[in-house]
């Protein structure tokens, strides 16, 4: 089976911890394109932005593995313009996903009572002049994160559960079953034990490597009951804000770890 993952450091860390026969089938695609790939490769497995389930609710979802955050580590960070008095627009830059667009609007409405206008930015950020949401590797590889606010931390605080950013999903139930059977290690323990070598392979600078290592306990690659409840709560938030018109049951595969 091909495994389609987004181009960010956290999915790379997850990939490095997988068995060799799974690593050889990994294909990197932009987060915004991953959901569409199931039409081209029906036997593939997707590391899917969680909010993409709204339009792909027929997919089967791993109950056991994904990427969830509960702290300062995040795939997306907010950066505010200096001396901003009237917050109206937010510019999104990087590997933008459905999560970034929808959940950011919910976050600003809930926490600041602002109906923020979202615009996509293709040019390099001009910090201080605009409000940005930067998504993906630019935060860590360019060192931006030290000036930003962790979106994952904000969302986790909003829902009182870890923020499940990415989930494994497939068209066929058996694809998920087969995927689970190949993973014999406890991923979170394996990643924690090997994080230094993983970051060295990625040639990440010393300071962001230290930041990830010190906060590695705030990211979860094995989904426990707390993360499953967090994913359900995320979908409820989209329903409460009129984005999702009806709640639905997720087609989970696997037992609670």
PDB file of C-alpha atoms in Angstrom:
ATOM      1  CA  UNK A   1       0.000   0.000   0.000  1.00  0.00           C
ATOM      2  CA  UNK A   2       1.153   3.547  -0.713  1.00  0.00           C
ATOM      3  CA  UNK A   3       1.149   5.890   2.278  1.00  0.00           C
ATOM      4  CA  UNK A   4       0.526   9.549   1.464  1.00  0.00           C
ATOM      5  CA  UNK A   5       1.816  12.044   4.029  1.00  0.00           C
ATOM      6  CA  UNK A   6       2.051  15.858   4.227  1.00  0.00           C
ATOM      7  CA  UNK A   7       5.436  17.613   3.948  1.00  0.00           C
ATOM      8  CA  UNK A   8       5.993  18.536   7.589  1.00  0.00           C
ATOM      9  CA  UNK A   9       8.523  17.595  10.223  1.00  0.00           C
ATOM     10  CA  UNK A  10       6.016  15.718  12.385  1.00  0.00           C
ATOM     11  CA  UNK A  11       4.849  13.407   9.620  1.00  0.00           C
ATOM     12  CA  UNK A  12       8.541  12.856   8.805  1.00  0.00           C
ATOM     13  CA  UNK A  13       9.228  11.850  12.415  1.00  0.00           C
ATOM     14  CA  UNK A  14       6.291   9.455  12.252  1.00  0.00           C
ATOM     15  CA  UNK A  15       7.507   8.021   8.948  1.00  0.00           C
ATOM     16  CA  UNK A  16      10.994   7.357  10.303  1.00  0.00           C
ATOM     17  CA  UNK A  17       9.487   5.272  13.093  1.00  0.00           C
ATOM     18  CA  UNK A  18       7.508   2.975  10.776  1.00  0.00           C
ATOM     19  CA  UNK A  19       8.704  -0.498   9.707  1.00  0.00           C
ATOM     20  CA  UNK A  20      10.993  -0.520   6.668  1.00  0.00           C
ATOM     21  CA  UNK A  21       8.428  -2.118   4.354  1.00  0.00           C
ATOM     22  CA  UNK A  22       6.039   0.745   5.069  1.00  0.00           C
ATOM     23  CA  UNK A  23       8.720   3.445   4.758  1.00  0.00           C
ATOM     24  CA  UNK A  24       9.465   2.325   1.206  1.00  0.00           C
ATOM     25  CA  UNK A  25       5.892   3.152   0.166  1.00  0.00           C
ATOM     26  CA  UNK A  26       5.704   6.691   1.541  1.00  0.00           C
ATOM     27  CA  UNK A  27       4.788   9.486  -0.882  1.00  0.00           C
ATOM     28  CA  UNK A  28       4.826  13.140   0.201  1.00  0.00           C
ATOM     29  CA  UNK A  29       2.021  15.421  -0.988  1.00  0.00           C
ATOM     30  CA  UNK A  30       0.673  18.829   0.054  1.00  0.00           C
ATOM     31  CA  UNK A  31      -1.890  18.643   2.849  1.00  0.00           C
ATOM     32  CA  UNK A  32      -4.530  20.245   0.650  1.00  0.00           C
ATOM     33  CA  UNK A  33      -4.182  17.492  -1.975  1.00  0.00           C
ATOM     34  CA  UNK A  34      -4.098  14.368   0.164  1.00  0.00           C
ATOM     35  CA  UNK A  35      -7.856  13.761   0.408  1.00  0.00           C
ATOM     36  CA  UNK A  36      -8.147  13.731  -3.395  1.00  0.00           C
ATOM     37  CA  UNK A  37      -5.576  10.959  -3.761  1.00  0.00           C
ATOM     38  CA  UNK A  38      -7.974   8.245  -2.615  1.00  0.00           C
ATOM     39  CA  UNK A  39      -9.707   8.600  -5.987  1.00  0.00           C
ATOM     40  CA  UNK A  40      -6.438   7.811  -7.771  1.00  0.00           C
ATOM     41  CA  UNK A  41      -5.218   5.097  -5.409  1.00  0.00           C
ATOM     42  CA  UNK A  42      -8.104   3.275  -3.740  1.00  0.00           C
ATOM     43  CA  UNK A  43      -5.763   0.898  -1.929  1.00  0.00           C
ATOM     44  CA  UNK A  44      -3.667   3.712  -0.459  1.00  0.00           C
ATOM     45  CA  UNK A  45      -3.641   5.069   3.065  1.00  0.00           C
ATOM     46  CA  UNK A  46      -3.742   8.794   3.776  1.00  0.00           C
ATOM     47  CA  UNK A  47      -2.308  10.824   6.642  1.00  0.00           C
ATOM     48  CA  UNK A  48      -5.248  13.179   6.324  1.00  0.00           C
ATOM     49  CA  UNK A  49      -5.932  16.585   7.908  1.00  0.00           C
ATOM     50  CA  UNK A  50      -8.669  15.686  10.379  1.00  0.00           C
ATOM     51  CA  UNK A  51     -11.240  18.258   9.242  1.00  0.00           C
ATOM     52  CA  UNK A  52     -11.127  16.765   5.730  1.00  0.00           C
ATOM     53  CA  UNK A  53     -13.327  14.023   7.186  1.00  0.00           C
ATOM     54  CA  UNK A  54     -16.281  16.382   6.819  1.00  0.00           C
ATOM     55  CA  UNK A  55     -16.270  15.825   3.049  1.00  0.00           C
ATOM     56  CA  UNK A  56     -14.880  12.294   3.213  1.00  0.00           C
ATOM     57  CA  UNK A  57     -16.943  10.727   5.956  1.00  0.00           C
ATOM     58  CA  UNK A  58     -17.144   7.371   4.145  1.00  0.00           C
ATOM     59  CA  UNK A  59     -13.433   6.736   4.775  1.00  0.00           C
ATOM     60  CA  UNK A  60     -12.229   4.298   7.420  1.00  0.00           C
ATOM     61  CA  UNK A  61     -10.097   5.903  10.122  1.00  0.00           C
ATOM     62  CA  UNK A  62      -7.381   4.428  12.306  1.00  0.00           C
ATOM     63  CA  UNK A  63      -8.365   4.560  15.952  1.00  0.00           C
ATOM     64  CA  UNK A  64      -4.755   3.939  16.932  1.00  0.00           C
ATOM     65  CA  UNK A  65      -2.386   6.206  14.993  1.00  0.00           C
ATOM     66  CA  UNK A  66      -2.192   9.808  13.816  1.00  0.00           C
ATOM     67  CA  UNK A  67      -0.667  13.107  14.957  1.00  0.00           C
ATOM     68  CA  UNK A  68      -2.116  15.005  17.911  1.00  0.00           C
ATOM     69  CA  UNK A  69      -0.789  17.962  19.910  1.00  0.00           C
ATOM     70  CA  UNK A  70      -1.327  19.327  23.383  1.00  0.00           C
ATOM     71  CA  UNK A  71       1.203  22.085  24.002  1.00  0.00           C
ATOM     72  CA  UNK A  72       3.764  24.396  22.446  1.00  0.00           C
ATOM     73  CA  UNK A  73       4.651  22.067  19.576  1.00  0.00           C
ATOM     74  CA  UNK A  74       2.413  22.716  16.594  1.00  0.00           C
ATOM     75  CA  UNK A  75       2.343  22.440  12.828  1.00  0.00           C
ATOM     76  CA  UNK A  76       0.914  25.983  12.619  1.00  0.00           C
ATOM     77  CA  UNK A  77       1.751  29.183  14.501  1.00  0.00           C
ATOM     78  CA  UNK A  78       0.106  32.593  14.696  1.00  0.00           C
ATOM     79  CA  UNK A  79       2.113  35.799  14.290  1.00  0.00           C
ATOM     80  CA  UNK A  80       0.516  39.159  15.006  1.00  0.00           C
ATOM     81  CA  UNK A  81       1.402  42.504  13.443  1.00  0.00           C
ATOM     82  CA  UNK A  82       2.912  45.105  15.721  1.00  0.00           C
ATOM     83  CA  UNK A  83       0.596  47.802  17.096  1.00  0.00           C
ATOM     84  CA  UNK A  84      -2.455  46.041  15.632  1.00  0.00           C
ATOM     85  CA  UNK A  85      -5.597  47.779  16.920  1.00  0.00           C
ATOM     86  CA  UNK A  86      -8.255  46.429  14.565  1.00  0.00           C
ATOM     87  CA  UNK A  87      -7.828  42.766  13.685  1.00  0.00           C
ATOM     88  CA  UNK A  88      -9.670  42.020  10.447  1.00  0.00           C
ATOM     89  CA  UNK A  89      -7.507  39.826   8.212  1.00  0.00           C
ATOM     90  CA  UNK A  90      -5.236  36.834   8.632  1.00  0.00           C
ATOM     91  CA  UNK A  91      -2.793  35.725   5.917  1.00  0.00           C
ATOM     92  CA  UNK A  92      -2.134  31.983   5.604  1.00  0.00           C
ATOM     93  CA  UNK A  93       1.258  30.859   4.321  1.00  0.00           C
ATOM     94  CA  UNK A  94       2.889  27.464   3.806  1.00  0.00           C
ATOM     95  CA  UNK A  95       1.355  23.997   3.609  1.00  0.00           C
ATOM     96  CA  UNK A  96      -2.169  25.201   4.324  1.00  0.00           C
ATOM     97  CA  UNK A  97      -4.839  22.590   5.074  1.00  0.00           C
ATOM     98  CA  UNK A  98      -8.582  22.582   5.711  1.00  0.00           C
ATOM     99  CA  UNK A  99      -7.787  22.482   9.423  1.00  0.00           C
ATOM    100  CA  UNK A 100      -5.876  25.741   9.208  1.00  0.00           C
ATOM    101  CA  UNK A 101      -8.681  27.562   7.421  1.00  0.00           C
ATOM    102  CA  UNK A 102     -11.684  26.263   9.355  1.00  0.00           C
ATOM    103  CA  UNK A 103     -10.302  25.843  12.860  1.00  0.00           C
ATOM    104  CA  UNK A 104      -8.559  29.217  12.844  1.00  0.00           C
ATOM    105  CA  UNK A 105     -11.839  30.946  12.030  1.00  0.00           C
ATOM    106  CA  UNK A 106     -13.524  29.018  14.864  1.00  0.00           C
ATOM    107  CA  UNK A 107     -10.689  29.845  17.240  1.00  0.00           C
ATOM    108  CA  UNK A 108     -10.902  33.586  16.592  1.00  0.00           C
ATOM    109  CA  UNK A 109     -14.669  33.564  16.915  1.00  0.00           C
ATOM    110  CA  UNK A 110     -14.598  31.644  20.196  1.00  0.00           C
ATOM    111  CA  UNK A 111     -11.662  33.371  21.876  1.00  0.00           C
ATOM    112  CA  UNK A 112     -11.823  36.903  20.492  1.00  0.00           C
ATOM    113  CA  UNK A 113     -15.347  37.162  19.011  1.00  0.00           C
ATOM    114  CA  UNK A 114     -13.808  38.111  15.663  1.00  0.00           C
ATOM    115  CA  UNK A 115     -15.025  36.972  12.241  1.00  0.00           C
ATOM    116  CA  UNK A 116     -11.559  37.016  10.772  1.00  0.00           C
ATOM    117  CA  UNK A 117     -11.068  37.250   7.011  1.00  0.00           C
ATOM    118  CA  UNK A 118      -8.769  34.537   5.687  1.00  0.00           C
ATOM    119  CA  UNK A 119      -6.449  35.230   2.744  1.00  0.00           C
ATOM    120  CA  UNK A 120      -3.825  32.969   1.208  1.00  0.00           C
ATOM    121  CA  UNK A 121      -0.307  34.398   0.924  1.00  0.00           C
ATOM    122  CA  UNK A 122       2.250  33.118  -1.581  1.00  0.00           C
ATOM    123  CA  UNK A 123       5.084  35.567  -0.844  1.00  0.00           C
ATOM    124  CA  UNK A 124       7.485  35.181   2.071  1.00  0.00           C
ATOM    125  CA  UNK A 125       6.012  36.632   5.283  1.00  0.00           C
ATOM    126  CA  UNK A 126       6.681  40.267   6.143  1.00  0.00           C
ATOM    127  CA  UNK A 127       6.525  40.093   9.925  1.00  0.00           C
ATOM    128  CA  UNK A 128       5.293  43.157  11.727  1.00  0.00           C
ATOM    129  CA  UNK A 129       3.141  44.371   8.837  1.00  0.00           C
ATOM    130  CA  UNK A 130       0.491  41.656   8.678  1.00  0.00           C
ATOM    131  CA  UNK A 131      -1.111  38.993  10.829  1.00  0.00           C
ATOM    132  CA  UNK A 132       0.006  35.535   9.719  1.00  0.00           C
ATOM    133  CA  UNK A 133      -0.812  31.911  10.222  1.00  0.00           C
ATOM    134  CA  UNK A 134       2.237  29.989   9.012  1.00  0.00           C
ATOM    135  CA  UNK A 135       1.660  26.304   8.363  1.00  0.00           C
ATOM    136  CA  UNK A 136       4.271  23.579   8.120  1.00  0.00           C
ATOM    137  CA  UNK A 137       8.050  23.481   8.159  1.00  0.00           C
ATOM    138  CA  UNK A 138       8.796  27.192   7.816  1.00  0.00           C
ATOM    139  CA  UNK A 139       7.994  27.613  11.495  1.00  0.00           C
ATOM    140  CA  UNK A 140      10.785  25.323  12.675  1.00  0.00           C
ATOM    141  CA  UNK A 141      13.304  25.292   9.846  1.00  0.00           C
ATOM    142  CA  UNK A 142      13.322  29.101   9.632  1.00  0.00           C
ATOM    143  CA  UNK A 143      13.061  29.624  13.390  1.00  0.00           C
ATOM    144  CA  UNK A 144       9.827  31.611  13.186  1.00  0.00           C
ATOM    145  CA  UNK A 145       8.145  29.613  15.979  1.00  0.00           C
ATOM    146  CA  UNK A 146       9.960  31.511  18.754  1.00  0.00           C
ATOM    147  CA  UNK A 147       7.908  34.606  17.882  1.00  0.00           C
ATOM    148  CA  UNK A 148       4.620  32.776  17.332  1.00  0.00           C
ATOM    149  CA  UNK A 149       1.669  31.343  19.215  1.00  0.00           C
ATOM    150  CA  UNK A 150       1.045  27.605  18.990  1.00  0.00           C
ATOM    151  CA  UNK A 151      -2.275  27.006  17.250  1.00  0.00           C
ATOM    152  CA  UNK A 152      -2.324  23.456  18.608  1.00  0.00           C
ATOM    153  CA  UNK A 153      -2.080  24.761  22.164  1.00  0.00           C
ATOM    154  CA  UNK A 154      -4.904  27.236  21.545  1.00  0.00           C
ATOM    155  CA  UNK A 155      -7.201  24.592  20.029  1.00  0.00           C
ATOM    156  CA  UNK A 156      -6.418  22.059  22.755  1.00  0.00           C
ATOM    157  CA  UNK A 157      -7.318  24.666  25.357  1.00  0.00           C
ATOM    158  CA  UNK A 158     -10.536  25.482  23.510  1.00  0.00           C
ATOM    159  CA  UNK A 159     -11.772  21.879  23.344  1.00  0.00           C
ATOM    160  CA  UNK A 160     -10.136  20.619  26.590  1.00  0.00           C
ATOM    161  CA  UNK A 161      -8.640  17.686  24.712  1.00  0.00           C
ATOM    162  CA  UNK A 162      -5.537  17.108  22.574  1.00  0.00           C
ATOM    163  CA  UNK A 163      -5.800  18.556  19.089  1.00  0.00           C
ATOM    164  CA  UNK A 164      -5.824  15.740  16.521  1.00  0.00           C
ATOM    165  CA  UNK A 165      -4.258  17.404  13.492  1.00  0.00           C
ATOM    166  CA  UNK A 166      -3.786  14.362  11.220  1.00  0.00           C
ATOM    167  CA  UNK A 167      -5.416  10.927  11.040  1.00  0.00           C
ATOM    168  CA  UNK A 168      -4.716   7.804   9.020  1.00  0.00           C
ATOM    169  CA  UNK A 169      -7.628   7.041   6.693  1.00  0.00           C
ATOM    170  CA  UNK A 170      -8.357   4.680   3.804  1.00  0.00           C
ATOM    171  CA  UNK A 171     -11.197   3.695   1.493  1.00  0.00           C
ATOM    172  CA  UNK A 172     -11.167   0.055   2.592  1.00  0.00           C
ATOM    173  CA  UNK A 173     -11.357  -1.155   6.181  1.00  0.00           C
ATOM    174  CA  UNK A 174      -8.856  -3.934   5.483  1.00  0.00           C
ATOM    175  CA  UNK A 175      -6.231  -1.370   4.460  1.00  0.00           C
ATOM    176  CA  UNK A 176      -6.275   0.064   7.975  1.00  0.00           C
ATOM    177  CA  UNK A 177      -6.274  -3.435   9.491  1.00  0.00           C
ATOM    178  CA  UNK A 178      -3.206  -4.372   7.429  1.00  0.00           C
ATOM    179  CA  UNK A 179      -1.481  -1.142   8.412  1.00  0.00           C
ATOM    180  CA  UNK A 180      -2.088  -1.804  12.102  1.00  0.00           C
ATOM    181  CA  UNK A 181      -0.732  -5.341  11.837  1.00  0.00           C
ATOM    182  CA  UNK A 182       2.592  -4.130  10.477  1.00  0.00           C
ATOM    183  CA  UNK A 183       3.231  -1.776  13.407  1.00  0.00           C
ATOM    184  CA  UNK A 184       4.589  -3.828  16.285  1.00  0.00           C
ATOM    185  CA  UNK A 185       6.417  -1.078  18.197  1.00  0.00           C
ATOM    186  CA  UNK A 186       4.857   1.407  20.567  1.00  0.00           C
ATOM    187  CA  UNK A 187       5.377   4.452  18.378  1.00  0.00           C
ATOM    188  CA  UNK A 188       5.450   7.150  21.053  1.00  0.00           C
ATOM    189  CA  UNK A 189       8.155   5.293  23.011  1.00  0.00           C
ATOM    190  CA  UNK A 190      10.164   4.523  19.875  1.00  0.00           C
ATOM    191  CA  UNK A 191      10.010   8.161  18.749  1.00  0.00           C
ATOM    192  CA  UNK A 192      10.981   9.510  22.161  1.00  0.00           C
ATOM    193  CA  UNK A 193      13.963   7.137  22.276  1.00  0.00           C
ATOM    194  CA  UNK A 194      15.133   8.062  18.775  1.00  0.00           C
ATOM    195  CA  UNK A 195      14.140  11.716  18.410  1.00  0.00           C
ATOM    196  CA  UNK A 196      17.739  12.992  18.476  1.00  0.00           C
ATOM    197  CA  UNK A 197      18.788  10.795  15.536  1.00  0.00           C
ATOM    198  CA  UNK A 198      15.607  11.632  13.601  1.00  0.00           C
ATOM    199  CA  UNK A 199      16.209  15.378  13.933  1.00  0.00           C
ATOM    200  CA  UNK A 200      19.856  14.941  12.951  1.00  0.00           C
ATOM    201  CA  UNK A 201      18.770  13.193   9.744  1.00  0.00           C
ATOM    202  CA  UNK A 202      16.535  16.164   8.954  1.00  0.00           C
ATOM    203  CA  UNK A 203      19.454  18.574   9.495  1.00  0.00           C
ATOM    204  CA  UNK A 204      17.375  20.761  11.781  1.00  0.00           C
ATOM    205  CA  UNK A 205      19.241  23.560  13.563  1.00  0.00           C
ATOM    206  CA  UNK A 206      20.255  23.189  17.206  1.00  0.00           C
ATOM    207  CA  UNK A 207      17.652  25.490  18.745  1.00  0.00           C
ATOM    208  CA  UNK A 208      14.498  24.097  17.066  1.00  0.00           C
ATOM    209  CA  UNK A 209      15.866  20.577  17.695  1.00  0.00           C
ATOM    210  CA  UNK A 210      16.150  21.416  21.371  1.00  0.00           C
ATOM    211  CA  UNK A 211      12.633  22.877  21.333  1.00  0.00           C
ATOM    212  CA  UNK A 212      11.166  19.705  19.808  1.00  0.00           C
ATOM    213  CA  UNK A 213      13.124  17.419  22.125  1.00  0.00           C
ATOM    214  CA  UNK A 214      12.053  19.332  25.238  1.00  0.00           C
ATOM    215  CA  UNK A 215       8.398  19.271  24.151  1.00  0.00           C
ATOM    216  CA  UNK A 216       8.231  15.797  22.619  1.00  0.00           C
ATOM    217  CA  UNK A 217       5.810  14.689  25.348  1.00  0.00           C
ATOM    218  CA  UNK A 218       3.211  17.127  24.013  1.00  0.00           C
ATOM    219  CA  UNK A 219       2.826  15.326  20.689  1.00  0.00           C
ATOM    220  CA  UNK A 220       1.118  11.950  20.319  1.00  0.00           C
ATOM    221  CA  UNK A 221       1.439   9.497  17.446  1.00  0.00           C
ATOM    222  CA  UNK A 222      -0.560   6.800  19.213  1.00  0.00           C
ATOM    223  CA  UNK A 223      -4.171   7.831  19.677  1.00  0.00           C
ATOM    224  CA  UNK A 224      -5.666   6.924  23.038  1.00  0.00           C
ATOM    225  CA  UNK A 225      -9.199   7.533  24.264  1.00  0.00           C
ATOM    226  CA  UNK A 226      -8.340  11.147  25.104  1.00  0.00           C
ATOM    227  CA  UNK A 227      -7.306  11.855  21.505  1.00  0.00           C
ATOM    228  CA  UNK A 228     -10.388  10.107  20.104  1.00  0.00           C
ATOM    229  CA  UNK A 229     -12.604  12.297  22.275  1.00  0.00           C
ATOM    230  CA  UNK A 230     -10.618  15.295  21.055  1.00  0.00           C
ATOM    231  CA  UNK A 231     -11.294  14.405  17.421  1.00  0.00           C
ATOM    232  CA  UNK A 232     -15.003  14.013  18.141  1.00  0.00           C
ATOM    233  CA  UNK A 233     -14.982  17.391  19.884  1.00  0.00           C
ATOM    234  CA  UNK A 234     -13.318  19.039  16.873  1.00  0.00           C
ATOM    235  CA  UNK A 235     -16.140  17.869  14.621  1.00  0.00           C
ATOM    236  CA  UNK A 236     -18.696  19.119  17.151  1.00  0.00           C
ATOM    237  CA  UNK A 237     -17.079  22.546  16.982  1.00  0.00           C
ATOM    238  CA  UNK A 238     -17.561  22.637  13.204  1.00  0.00           C
ATOM    239  CA  UNK A 239     -21.204  21.655  13.745  1.00  0.00           C
ATOM    240  CA  UNK A 240     -21.794  24.341  16.383  1.00  0.00           C
ATOM    241  CA  UNK A 241     -20.371  26.957  13.999  1.00  0.00           C
ATOM    242  CA  UNK A 242     -22.554  25.855  11.069  1.00  0.00           C
ATOM    243  CA  UNK A 243     -19.746  24.383   8.947  1.00  0.00           C
ATOM    244  CA  UNK A 244     -20.913  20.811   9.408  1.00  0.00           C
ATOM    245  CA  UNK A 245     -24.669  20.483   8.860  1.00  0.00           C
ATOM    246  CA  UNK A 246     -25.106  17.156  10.639  1.00  0.00           C
ATOM    247  CA  UNK A 247     -22.970  15.152  13.047  1.00  0.00           C
ATOM    248  CA  UNK A 248     -21.866  11.709  11.906  1.00  0.00           C
ATOM    249  CA  UNK A 249     -20.183   8.638  13.295  1.00  0.00           C
ATOM    250  CA  UNK A 250     -16.543   8.192  12.284  1.00  0.00           C
ATOM    251  CA  UNK A 251     -15.767   4.765  10.790  1.00  0.00           C
ATOM    252  CA  UNK A 252     -13.061   3.860  13.286  1.00  0.00           C
ATOM    253  CA  UNK A 253     -10.929   0.773  12.813  1.00  0.00           C
ATOM    254  CA  UNK A 254      -8.963  -0.701  15.727  1.00  0.00           C
ATOM    255  CA  UNK A 255      -9.316  -1.070  19.447  1.00  0.00           C
ATOM    256  CA  UNK A 256      -8.508   1.500  22.082  1.00  0.00           C
ATOM    257  CA  UNK A 257      -4.826   1.109  22.954  1.00  0.00           C
TER     258      UNK A 257
END
